């Protein structure tokens, strides 16, 4: 193979090139022009006919963003998957590749639109930033050129400069940044990972090492840089020593040993030696040399599967960051941090974790990491939730995003909607106090003074709520709002995904019954990935079972998932917003079809199936005789029922206090419902907010309700009320008030409770 061996003094040319690059970034040209000029400069400097920049796009593919030498029409058209072609291979391995006979290379991927037929040799280097591949720079030559090591290094340095320009904001090219529309990037999302330490934390996303921007790459005098490095390494070592003597760390016990090992790395001559060599041979500044060695460590790390070795390399990565902080004078500078934040990093060392303010730090999410990672051990000691192996965390989350880290269930909710956030906050705020409140009455029976058993259940929407059911000593899940897990995702979950989730809910309920409500979206509950038509009156619009019946495939998929999740166990399912008995029958027919389908393919069916409806639409009250013949149970959704009964939007704050749930008319209505269902032998429950207050719950029992469902936190208070209540007496008292003209019976009920010793 003959080829043109080019000059080996590529380096001196590169210094000039780097200066030119920097100058042109200061100019007024557009980002796309800057990219084009960049590839022209590199091609000229490297004696190459072609220079192209490919950028990494979400979904792990590379897109041609600028080229000198290939056909301009190919820009933003040519795409390669990570691993595909030589360019894709460079991105996949995060390593440079020099090939003198590219078309014959087993990895070569021909793209006719680029017009690359004449080019024989190729050199590609990754554009790396914090261990992430942002893109690839590739040069090509017509000849079978052998690229020298110095040339590879020179192109790597250029790639480093580009990466820094991008992260420093000088090249904020839409071309390099994630494309997706702004709207797309505002949507809620949920990422899966691996729990490294259990717990739940809410806070704003903060990227680790966001302060590191290297602006000087080429050394004016390499020997000066070596001296700077030596001084800084000594400084770093003493700051590690100092950290180890801090009282909080000394108290960490065995975790302290982890940090001791870490100090040994800082003493490691080999590591510092490599950095020194990069300064002397490459003519780089100390910080550029540290980053070069760090990039090498990272690409080694990506290929090592041995967890022990990976850990050692992660420690080195941590040290390199620490050294960069010192070199850039960021050591003691406290970056402004939000009051509550979640730290995001590719990897994180134990010492780096300890650098943050523990009061504000609410959790950690890593792209890598294992349960035995040092950082996980330290997080355990600090009782800090930590999620590892969370792929794409650095590209799908933006600085400042609101995050709910649910490490216990291997997930993080990104930019959750306010209602989801509200549910989650309940689990976090004053964790200790709340937990005490929840468990207060766990072991006592929910039985009234005169021996009536009142079933108390919980309303849940996410897996994290389930432990609370057990802690509260509740009888089961009275309402599982299936739309909540749909609301925190980016796309509609398929049958397998749904079945998987419902199975977890059943498993974690440990034999206690769970009532699944089918999807109740529309109205105020919007799915981020579902574009709905704006409606004049969404609460009374196309929502819940109305969507389910108009789009039966959707409802059938959910029912199929529920059947599969409950194989050999009990399935309790109810439909929301039913307005007619006929609607209930239509929904039940879909369930029957799914059961037949499952039987026909040899699936295992649930051992018992109970089908019910939510009573939220007043029209259903006059159909109770027919409805009670069809349903196994009914659950009153008082939130919706009251908004329709009083004709008041439940979300309108101006109307919030206008009508009271303890209005005599409402209680009379509820009494009618209880009487009808008791007569028909249909189980009845109430799962709206009304059940959650002891006074309201007392009135409900007085109206004939024997089962209530509420947030777990309220169970103990309601249980206390039940245990101090005489059911026969309160029933008589309430019955005597139903035809009164009061705006609300609240005052009279409070008085009754006080007089009779009912704990409200
Ligand atoms: C209700 O309407 O009372 C109810 C429990 O359902 P949601 O609050 O989810 O609409
Ligand atoms: Mg409702």
XYZ file of C-alpha atoms and ligand atoms in Angstrom:
771
model
C 0.000 0.000 0.000
C 1.580 3.207 -1.029
C 0.648 6.400 0.657
C 1.805 9.892 1.211
C 3.475 10.184 4.594
C 2.937 13.735 5.587
C 5.057 15.931 7.719
C 5.390 14.979 11.357
C 5.570 18.548 12.503
C 1.793 18.844 12.462
C 1.908 20.214 15.950
C 3.486 23.575 15.197
C 0.844 24.154 12.541
C -1.841 23.242 15.061
C -0.900 26.038 17.429
C -1.579 28.475 14.660
C -4.797 26.677 13.851
C -6.002 26.818 17.435
C -5.393 30.536 17.507
C -7.317 30.964 14.255
C -10.152 28.862 15.619
C -10.396 30.964 18.714
C -10.323 34.198 16.704
C -13.052 33.147 14.356
C -15.247 32.201 17.331
C -15.034 35.815 18.436
C -16.274 37.054 15.062
C -19.838 37.948 14.275
C -20.592 35.050 11.925
C -23.443 32.652 12.539
C -22.857 29.355 14.274
C -23.262 27.430 11.034
C -20.659 29.720 9.364
C -18.291 29.132 12.276
C -18.630 25.396 11.884
C -17.969 25.674 8.143
C -14.918 27.858 8.712
C -13.710 25.442 11.367
C -13.750 22.476 8.991
C -12.014 24.556 6.301
C -9.260 25.560 8.709
C -8.751 22.014 9.937
C -8.687 20.551 6.415
C -6.085 23.079 5.333
C -3.998 22.635 8.444
C -4.085 18.858 8.315
C -3.353 18.668 4.591
C -6.596 16.824 4.069
C -9.037 17.059 1.184
C -11.961 16.502 3.506
C -12.791 17.560 7.032
C -16.238 16.908 8.484
C -17.873 17.397 11.843
C -20.560 14.943 12.869
C -22.704 15.679 15.906
C -24.398 13.286 18.269
C -28.171 13.436 18.239
C -30.665 12.028 20.749
C -31.310 8.415 19.862
C -27.596 7.709 19.528
C -26.964 8.684 15.951
C -24.447 11.013 14.368
C -25.424 13.659 11.882
C -23.133 15.451 9.457
C -23.183 19.088 10.619
C -20.444 20.674 8.480
C -18.018 19.547 5.832
C -15.192 20.761 3.665
C -14.742 18.421 0.736
C -17.897 16.268 0.879
C -21.042 17.383 -0.982
C -22.714 20.286 0.885
C -26.161 18.711 0.245
C -25.212 15.908 2.613
C -25.095 18.297 5.575
C -27.929 17.479 8.008
C -28.850 14.531 5.774
C -26.135 11.978 6.302
C -26.667 10.018 9.468
C -24.832 7.126 11.042
C -25.773 5.118 14.076
C -23.321 4.969 16.949
C -21.099 2.026 15.994
C -21.941 2.264 12.294
C -19.139 3.084 9.885
C -15.736 4.321 10.968
C -17.203 7.567 12.300
C -19.799 5.619 14.289
C -17.076 3.364 15.644
C -15.051 6.358 16.823
C -18.128 7.582 18.693
C -18.934 4.162 20.128
C -15.430 3.550 21.423
C -14.732 7.190 22.270
C -11.317 6.597 20.723
C -9.498 7.904 17.640
C -9.234 5.672 14.558
C -6.797 6.086 11.683
C -7.432 3.954 8.602
C -5.337 4.165 5.436
C -7.696 2.103 3.280
C -11.126 3.112 4.538
C -13.329 1.528 1.809
C -11.827 -1.868 2.629
C -12.278 -1.505 6.354
C -14.911 -3.957 7.691
C -16.689 -1.071 9.363
C -16.833 1.209 6.351
C -20.346 2.516 5.652
C -20.781 4.069 2.215
C -23.114 7.047 1.953
C -23.599 7.949 -1.726
C -25.030 11.427 -0.995
C -21.663 12.532 0.415
C -19.688 11.905 -2.780
C -16.897 10.289 -0.767
C -15.870 7.742 -3.428
C -12.463 9.320 -4.191
C -11.252 9.288 -0.599
C -9.162 6.375 0.614
C -7.847 7.219 4.067
C -9.645 8.530 7.119
C -8.777 9.772 10.584
C -11.583 10.246 13.063
C -11.388 11.538 16.639
C -14.186 11.904 19.188
C -15.271 15.315 20.489
C -15.420 14.507 24.185
C -16.835 16.528 26.997
C -17.059 15.161 30.550
C -16.730 11.667 29.127
C -19.670 12.178 26.774
C -19.192 11.978 23.039
C -20.610 15.174 21.576
C -19.538 14.308 18.045
C -16.703 13.247 15.768
C -14.217 15.172 13.623
C -13.107 13.209 10.585
C -10.478 14.081 7.998
C -10.150 12.165 4.713
C -7.508 11.985 2.009
C -7.513 10.811 -1.590
C -4.267 8.925 -1.006
C -3.736 5.915 1.243
C -2.323 8.160 3.900
C -0.835 6.854 7.141
C -1.729 9.349 9.823
C 1.068 9.842 12.328
C 0.613 9.733 16.051
C 1.378 13.453 16.254
C -1.356 14.163 13.745
C -3.818 12.072 15.715
C -2.864 13.990 18.835
C -3.163 17.300 17.036
C -6.683 16.479 15.878
C -7.572 15.281 19.381
C -6.433 18.612 20.754
C -8.567 20.441 18.224
C -11.495 18.256 19.292
C -10.818 19.232 22.891
C -10.853 22.898 21.972
C -14.131 22.464 20.125
C -15.645 20.672 23.112
C -14.569 23.505 25.385
C -15.889 26.138 23.005
C -19.216 24.360 22.982
C -19.457 24.023 26.748
C -18.168 27.549 27.274
C -20.931 28.875 25.053
C -18.712 30.248 22.261
C -20.147 27.696 19.879
C -23.755 27.417 20.966
C -24.650 25.897 17.682
C -28.059 24.439 17.354
C -26.111 22.022 15.247
C -24.251 20.655 18.221
C -26.957 20.928 20.778
C -29.836 18.531 21.015
C -32.228 19.273 18.231
C -35.721 18.519 19.594
C -38.026 21.485 19.870
C -38.121 23.545 23.021
C -41.580 22.247 23.728
C -40.235 18.714 23.465
C -37.585 19.499 26.044
C -40.135 20.977 28.476
C -42.166 17.789 28.681
C -42.207 15.552 31.734
C -40.045 12.509 31.487
C -39.096 9.499 33.542
C -35.725 7.779 33.433
C -34.897 4.379 34.823
C -31.727 3.490 36.669
C -30.433 1.234 39.392
C -30.945 2.056 43.053
C -27.572 2.501 44.772
C -29.094 3.853 47.948
C -32.785 3.997 48.720
C -34.742 7.144 49.322
C -36.716 9.942 47.778
C -35.483 13.457 47.045
C -36.860 16.515 45.274
C -34.705 19.302 43.926
C -33.364 21.170 40.935
C -30.873 19.502 38.637
C -27.279 20.622 39.078
C -24.523 19.252 36.881
C -21.375 18.235 38.661
C -18.300 20.067 37.396
C -20.335 22.641 35.553
C -17.688 25.215 36.467
C -14.881 23.527 34.553
C -14.169 25.322 31.284
C -10.679 25.128 29.901
C -9.837 28.139 27.811
C -6.056 27.766 27.532
C -4.923 24.635 25.734
C -1.465 25.467 24.359
C 1.326 26.210 26.813
C 3.393 29.359 26.367
C 6.171 27.600 28.211
C 5.712 23.866 28.966
C 8.255 23.919 31.829
C 6.231 26.644 33.549
C 3.181 24.419 33.224
C 5.015 21.456 34.754
C 5.921 23.618 37.744
C 2.326 24.833 38.025
C 1.185 21.237 37.992
C 3.593 20.227 40.758
C 2.525 23.072 43.011
C -1.148 22.375 42.409
C -0.822 18.628 43.013
C 0.802 19.366 46.372
C -1.985 21.805 47.173
C -4.622 19.242 46.270
C -3.017 16.580 48.455
C -3.029 18.773 51.474
C -6.640 19.736 50.886
C -7.542 16.018 50.776
C -5.667 15.483 54.054
C -7.548 18.351 55.550
C -10.855 16.971 54.377
C -10.090 13.600 55.962
C -9.630 15.221 59.327
C -12.969 17.018 59.227
C -15.024 15.768 62.141
C -18.052 14.728 60.079
C -15.841 12.575 57.885
C -13.916 11.111 60.774
C -17.313 10.016 62.103
C -18.117 8.101 58.933
C -16.512 4.964 60.342
C -15.654 2.353 57.760
C -16.560 4.675 54.905
C -13.529 6.682 55.902
C -11.301 3.881 54.661
C -12.720 4.449 51.227
C -11.420 7.974 51.341
C -8.039 6.816 52.576
C -7.640 4.626 49.498
C -8.552 7.622 47.460
C -5.751 9.621 49.011
C -3.323 6.917 47.920
C -4.272 7.615 44.330
C -3.426 11.255 44.777
C 0.053 10.132 45.773
C 0.351 7.973 42.679
C 3.495 8.979 40.777
C 2.461 7.214 37.575
C -0.654 9.293 37.170
C 1.071 12.622 37.744
C 3.920 11.414 35.520
C 1.557 10.859 32.605
C 0.155 14.360 32.955
C 3.680 15.811 33.041
C 4.561 13.911 29.897
C 1.486 15.254 28.101
C 2.609 18.782 28.964
C 6.169 18.238 27.768
C 5.440 16.190 24.636
C 2.180 17.824 23.625
C 3.093 21.399 24.569
C -0.175 21.694 26.458
C -1.190 23.689 29.496
C -1.446 21.749 32.749
C -5.262 21.757 32.666
C -5.391 20.585 29.052
C -2.971 17.774 29.903
C -5.098 16.700 32.898
C -8.123 16.596 30.662
C -6.295 14.617 28.002
C -5.312 11.944 30.527
C -8.800 12.052 31.980
C -10.310 11.394 28.548
C -7.976 8.439 28.128
C -8.954 7.068 31.543
C -12.589 7.410 30.642
C -12.307 5.553 27.391
C -10.424 2.800 29.228
C -13.161 2.735 31.796
C -15.834 2.202 29.160
C -14.139 -1.007 28.063
C -13.489 -2.558 31.456
C -16.174 -4.744 32.940
C -14.396 -5.723 36.142
C -16.205 -3.693 38.800
C -13.146 -3.337 41.019
C -10.967 -1.925 38.259
C -13.734 0.347 37.079
C -13.979 1.737 40.574
C -10.265 2.485 40.664
C -10.527 4.308 37.347
C -13.539 6.222 38.609
C -11.456 7.376 41.547
C -8.831 8.639 39.130
C -11.527 10.484 37.223
C -12.635 12.088 40.462
C -9.075 13.129 41.236
C -8.631 14.623 37.791
C -11.711 16.779 38.353
C -10.400 17.853 41.708
C -7.069 18.762 40.165
C -8.823 20.738 37.430
C -10.718 22.671 40.080
C -7.465 23.589 41.746
C -5.730 24.474 38.481
C -8.603 26.661 37.366
C -8.828 28.316 40.748
C -12.286 26.873 41.386
C -11.164 25.007 44.491
C -12.857 27.057 47.137
C -15.235 28.983 45.008
C -18.729 27.988 46.010
C -20.862 27.839 42.915
C -24.277 29.224 43.533
C -26.521 26.306 44.256
C -30.281 26.055 44.659
C -31.685 25.484 48.152
C -32.608 21.928 47.239
C -30.734 20.235 44.463
C -30.046 16.863 42.921
C -26.556 16.315 41.628
C -26.028 14.804 38.181
C -22.779 13.291 36.985
C -21.394 10.594 34.774
C -19.413 9.242 37.712
C -18.708 10.786 41.056
C -16.013 10.104 43.579
C -16.691 9.863 47.295
C -14.656 12.963 48.035
C -16.455 14.960 45.378
C -19.744 14.095 47.001
C -18.498 15.360 50.331
C -17.591 18.700 48.782
C -21.249 19.630 48.404
C -23.437 21.222 51.020
C -25.203 18.207 52.558
C -28.153 20.236 53.741
C -29.071 21.303 50.250
C -28.103 18.138 48.432
C -31.186 15.922 48.148
C -29.866 13.120 45.976
C -27.445 11.977 43.311
C -27.986 10.547 39.839
C -25.136 8.923 37.929
C -24.821 7.662 34.386
C -22.552 4.921 35.688
C -21.984 3.546 39.168
C -22.594 0.277 40.986
C -23.915 -0.596 44.448
C -20.368 -1.218 45.618
C -19.086 2.102 44.267
C -17.350 4.179 46.864
C -19.703 7.012 46.286
C -22.635 4.690 47.091
C -21.060 3.709 50.402
C -20.622 7.323 51.390
C -24.189 8.137 50.243
C -25.457 5.332 52.476
C -23.670 6.847 55.422
C -25.244 10.210 54.627
C -28.701 8.650 54.028
C -28.766 10.237 50.600
C -30.812 8.641 47.782
C -28.633 7.708 44.851
C -29.502 6.284 41.454
C -26.857 4.793 39.178
C -26.724 3.403 35.614
C -29.180 6.049 34.524
C -28.499 6.213 30.798
C -28.922 9.528 29.005
C -29.261 11.403 32.260
C -26.882 14.075 31.027
C -28.638 14.584 27.722
C -32.294 14.283 28.792
C -32.090 16.501 31.828
C -31.188 20.166 31.749
C -29.615 22.232 34.497
C -32.366 23.668 36.684
C -35.019 21.057 35.784
C -37.213 19.967 38.671
C -36.434 16.365 39.552
C -38.049 13.852 41.824
C -35.556 11.145 42.534
C -37.300 7.960 43.606
C -34.216 5.815 44.077
C -36.149 3.138 45.953
C -38.066 2.355 42.757
C -35.083 2.800 40.412
C -36.404 5.932 38.747
C -36.296 9.685 38.449
C -39.184 11.905 37.416
C -38.064 14.820 35.277
C -40.057 18.048 35.121
C -43.145 16.426 36.686
C -46.444 18.245 36.440
C -47.684 20.111 39.490
C -50.245 17.492 40.554
C -47.683 14.699 40.357
C -45.232 16.848 42.263
C -47.833 17.460 44.944
C -48.345 13.740 45.493
C -44.617 13.196 45.634
C -43.951 16.090 47.984
C -46.279 14.515 50.516
C -43.816 11.683 50.689
C -40.820 13.869 51.238
C -41.722 16.811 53.454
C -40.799 16.336 57.076
C -40.195 12.728 56.315
C -39.731 11.682 59.919
C -42.752 13.483 61.282
C -44.978 12.210 58.506
C -43.823 8.694 58.943
C -44.653 8.892 62.634
C -48.086 10.261 61.790
C -48.730 7.549 59.245
C -47.774 4.735 61.573
C -49.500 6.208 64.639
C -52.507 3.878 64.577
C -51.114 1.045 62.476
C -51.773 -1.792 64.879
C -55.200 -0.918 66.169
C -58.425 -2.132 64.565
C -60.747 0.251 62.778
C -63.792 -0.656 64.866
C -66.318 1.735 66.398
C -67.380 1.797 70.056
C -70.500 -0.201 69.168
C -68.552 -2.804 67.203
C -68.955 -1.633 63.590
C -65.985 -2.389 61.417
C -65.115 0.463 59.057
C -62.798 -0.437 56.211
C -60.091 2.199 55.721
C -58.127 2.126 52.482
C -55.601 4.279 50.717
C -55.548 6.246 47.475
C -52.315 5.797 45.558
C -50.858 6.722 42.211
C -47.216 5.714 42.325
C -45.259 2.786 43.681
C -43.689 4.963 46.357
C -47.085 5.336 47.996
C -47.479 1.620 48.635
C -45.241 1.171 51.688
C -47.433 3.790 53.351
C -50.464 1.548 53.032
C -48.732 -1.070 55.186
C -47.338 1.505 57.565
C -50.803 2.966 58.078
C -52.292 -0.468 58.714
C -54.857 0.186 55.955
C -57.034 -2.595 54.533
C -55.988 -2.149 50.930
C -55.834 0.267 48.010
C -59.277 1.754 47.522
C -58.221 3.804 44.515
C -55.200 3.241 42.320
C -55.171 6.155 39.886
C -53.594 4.514 36.839
C -53.230 7.817 35.008
C -50.566 9.044 37.427
C -47.826 6.709 36.113
C -48.947 7.639 32.572
C -48.483 11.311 33.409
C -44.824 11.008 34.317
C -43.740 9.293 31.097
C -42.751 10.594 27.703
C -44.732 8.122 25.680
C -47.717 5.876 26.071
C -46.674 2.663 27.845
C -47.389 -0.569 25.986
C -49.188 -3.636 27.377
C -46.017 -5.286 28.691
C -44.869 -2.121 30.444
C -48.254 -1.577 32.006
C -48.570 -5.210 33.108
C -45.163 -4.980 34.665
C -46.149 -1.936 36.665
C -49.529 -3.307 37.806
C -47.828 -6.557 38.813
C -45.466 -4.586 41.028
C -48.426 -2.798 42.598
C -50.096 -6.156 43.385
C -46.845 -7.704 44.648
C -46.125 -4.794 46.917
C -49.650 -4.846 48.292
C -48.815 -8.254 49.769
C -52.268 -9.775 49.431
C -54.269 -6.683 50.340
C -56.890 -5.864 47.671
C -56.131 -3.152 45.118
C -58.854 -1.355 43.171
C -57.461 -0.258 39.818
C -59.274 2.598 38.183
C -58.873 2.634 34.418
C -57.320 5.649 32.791
C -58.966 8.919 33.848
C -57.349 11.411 31.501
C -58.805 14.456 29.849
C -60.274 17.299 31.856
C -57.537 18.601 34.120
C -55.384 15.484 33.719
C -53.275 15.925 30.651
C -50.797 13.411 29.298
C -47.666 15.190 28.074
C -47.493 13.160 24.872
C -51.137 13.300 23.973
C -52.288 16.343 22.120
C -55.875 17.031 23.013
C -58.171 19.513 21.427
C -58.879 22.524 23.621
C -62.370 22.180 25.046
C -64.722 24.861 26.269
C -65.487 22.880 29.404
C -62.954 20.092 29.862
C -64.289 18.756 33.204
C -67.488 17.913 31.367
C -65.674 17.065 28.185
C -64.077 14.140 26.443
C -62.466 12.406 29.384
C -62.105 9.150 31.324
C -64.435 6.337 30.214
C -65.708 8.491 27.344
C -62.262 8.310 25.755
C -61.991 4.641 26.705
C -65.224 3.786 24.862
C -64.452 5.973 21.835
C -60.920 4.568 21.588
C -61.543 0.982 22.678
C -58.069 -0.187 21.664
C -56.602 1.968 24.396
C -58.913 0.682 27.102
C -58.560 -2.901 25.910
C -54.787 -2.659 26.144
C -55.057 -1.461 29.706
C -57.527 -4.185 30.619
C -55.256 -6.778 28.989
C -52.351 -5.521 31.064
C -54.432 -5.688 34.238
C -55.567 -9.266 33.467
C -51.967 -10.319 32.896
C -50.755 -8.608 36.053
C -53.378 -10.414 38.152
C -52.869 -13.968 36.887
C -54.151 -16.363 39.561
C -54.898 -13.419 41.857
C -57.807 -11.070 42.434
C -58.529 -8.308 39.938
C -60.597 -5.331 41.073
C -61.195 -2.848 38.304
C -63.438 0.199 38.119
C -64.373 2.663 35.411
C -64.283 6.435 36.031
C -66.929 9.041 35.113
C -69.617 6.554 34.196
C -72.840 8.460 33.384
C -75.151 5.586 32.394
C -75.616 1.924 33.225
C -75.296 1.350 29.478
C -71.833 2.897 29.507
C -70.767 0.592 32.319
C -72.053 -2.399 30.340
C -70.145 -1.305 27.241
C -66.927 -1.008 29.249
C -67.518 -4.353 30.941
C -68.077 -5.939 27.516
C -64.568 -4.843 26.553
C -63.229 -6.520 29.680
C -65.135 -9.707 28.793
C -63.637 -9.664 25.292
C -60.184 -9.323 26.751
C -60.825 -12.219 29.127
C -61.991 -14.361 26.181
C -58.933 -13.351 24.202
C -56.642 -14.272 27.050
C -58.362 -17.665 27.424
C -58.074 -18.330 23.677
C -54.311 -17.849 23.776
C -53.972 -20.064 26.829
C -53.290 -17.260 29.305
C -53.866 -17.666 33.016
C -56.830 -15.614 34.214
C -57.238 -13.830 37.539
C -58.718 -16.139 40.145
C -61.460 -13.649 40.987
C -62.693 -10.571 39.123
C -64.708 -7.746 40.636
C -65.895 -4.973 38.369
C -67.159 -1.639 39.606
C -67.877 1.953 38.665
C -67.086 5.320 40.104
C -70.117 7.320 41.006
C -69.172 10.823 39.962
C -71.882 11.873 37.530
C -75.224 12.692 39.187
C -77.249 11.065 36.363
C -76.094 7.690 37.640
C -77.958 8.123 40.949
C -81.309 7.632 39.267
C -79.989 4.556 37.483
C -78.813 2.863 40.665
C -81.489 0.135 40.478
C -80.234 -1.037 37.075
C -76.588 -0.310 37.824
C -76.619 -2.270 41.088
C -77.755 -5.340 39.175
C -74.559 -5.171 37.099
C -71.739 -3.978 39.328
C -69.831 -5.742 42.077
C -69.043 -2.467 43.808
C -69.396 1.297 43.562
C -67.026 3.996 44.705
C -68.209 7.561 45.107
C -65.764 10.092 43.665
C -66.896 12.999 45.791
C -64.519 15.474 44.158
C -66.202 15.161 40.802
C -69.656 14.367 42.146
C -69.731 17.589 44.180
C -68.532 19.749 41.316
C -71.395 18.465 39.195
C -73.979 18.558 41.975
C -73.191 22.174 42.851
C -72.234 23.175 39.294
C -68.869 24.485 40.544
C -65.556 23.863 38.828
C -63.437 21.958 41.364
C -60.309 23.805 40.255
C -61.754 27.322 40.493
C -60.287 28.907 43.614
C -62.922 31.676 43.683
C -65.541 29.025 44.270
C -63.484 26.851 46.582
C -65.341 27.770 49.775
C -68.684 28.603 48.300
C -70.382 25.282 48.980
C -69.649 22.757 51.665
C -69.543 19.015 51.342
C -71.447 18.893 54.636
C -74.475 20.594 53.111
C -77.666 18.726 54.123
C -78.576 18.125 50.460
C -75.257 16.425 49.803
C -75.570 14.215 52.866
C -79.116 13.298 51.847
C -77.870 12.329 48.411
C -75.116 10.198 49.918
C -77.644 8.582 52.252
C -79.798 7.658 49.213
C -76.787 6.084 47.515
C -75.868 4.120 50.645
C -79.442 2.914 51.123
C -79.746 1.753 47.489
C -76.456 -0.146 47.477
C -77.098 -1.735 50.889
C -80.508 -2.906 49.683
C -78.962 -4.329 46.518
C -76.050 -5.958 48.367
C -73.462 -3.968 46.407
C -70.242 -2.919 48.170
C -69.918 0.829 48.515
C -66.978 3.058 49.229
C -66.056 6.730 48.908
C -62.621 7.735 47.651
C -62.799 11.513 47.170
C -61.228 14.116 49.459
C -64.283 14.021 51.709
C -63.207 10.688 53.199
C -59.891 12.109 54.335
C -61.198 14.431 57.068
C -62.330 12.903 60.392
C -65.430 15.130 60.647
C -66.559 14.407 57.071
C -65.764 10.729 57.571
C -67.954 10.738 60.673
C -70.828 12.232 58.650
C -70.307 9.640 55.916
C -70.531 6.826 58.434
C -73.695 8.481 59.721
C -75.028 8.293 56.146
C -74.369 4.553 55.960
C -70.833 4.303 54.466
C -68.702 1.476 55.884
C -65.686 1.796 53.596
C -63.575 4.869 52.874
C -60.423 5.503 50.882
C -57.984 8.359 51.479
C -54.303 9.361 51.349
C -52.269 7.138 53.703
C -51.355 10.092 55.835
C -54.993 10.558 56.901
C -55.697 6.970 57.917
C -54.568 7.251 61.519
C -56.666 10.371 62.234
C -59.767 8.808 60.691
C -59.115 5.570 62.567
C -58.941 7.454 65.855
C -62.298 9.037 65.054
C -63.845 5.630 64.229
C -62.633 4.131 67.503
C -64.306 6.902 69.477
C -67.592 6.806 67.551
C -70.933 5.176 68.272
C -72.242 4.374 64.769
C -75.872 3.830 65.751
C -75.941 7.144 67.595
C -74.306 9.196 64.801
C -76.629 7.621 62.228
C -79.627 8.769 64.194
C -78.123 12.215 64.670
C -77.324 12.696 60.976
C -80.718 11.363 59.871
C -82.392 14.081 61.886
C -80.536 16.828 60.036
C -80.958 15.905 56.391
C -83.916 18.194 55.737
C -82.520 21.225 57.524
C -82.019 24.485 55.642
C -78.423 25.088 56.781
C -75.712 26.109 54.339
C -73.602 23.485 56.083
C -74.035 21.057 58.962
C -70.401 21.443 59.912
C -71.045 23.404 63.111
C -73.699 21.001 64.358
C -71.555 17.974 63.575
C -68.574 19.498 65.384
C -70.721 20.155 68.394
C -72.011 16.603 68.335
C -68.475 15.231 68.162
C -67.389 17.350 71.083
C -70.342 16.360 73.222
C -70.057 12.661 72.413
C -66.280 12.489 72.771
C -65.615 11.710 69.112
C -61.991 12.513 68.250
C -62.035 14.656 65.151
C -63.060 11.954 42.697
O -63.500 12.543 41.711
O -63.502 12.115 43.845
C -61.942 11.022 42.564
C -61.555 10.265 43.564
O -61.305 10.997 41.380
P -60.219 12.104 40.947
O -60.018 13.016 42.121
O -59.026 11.349 40.554
O -60.929 12.765 39.801
Mg -62.915 11.909 39.717
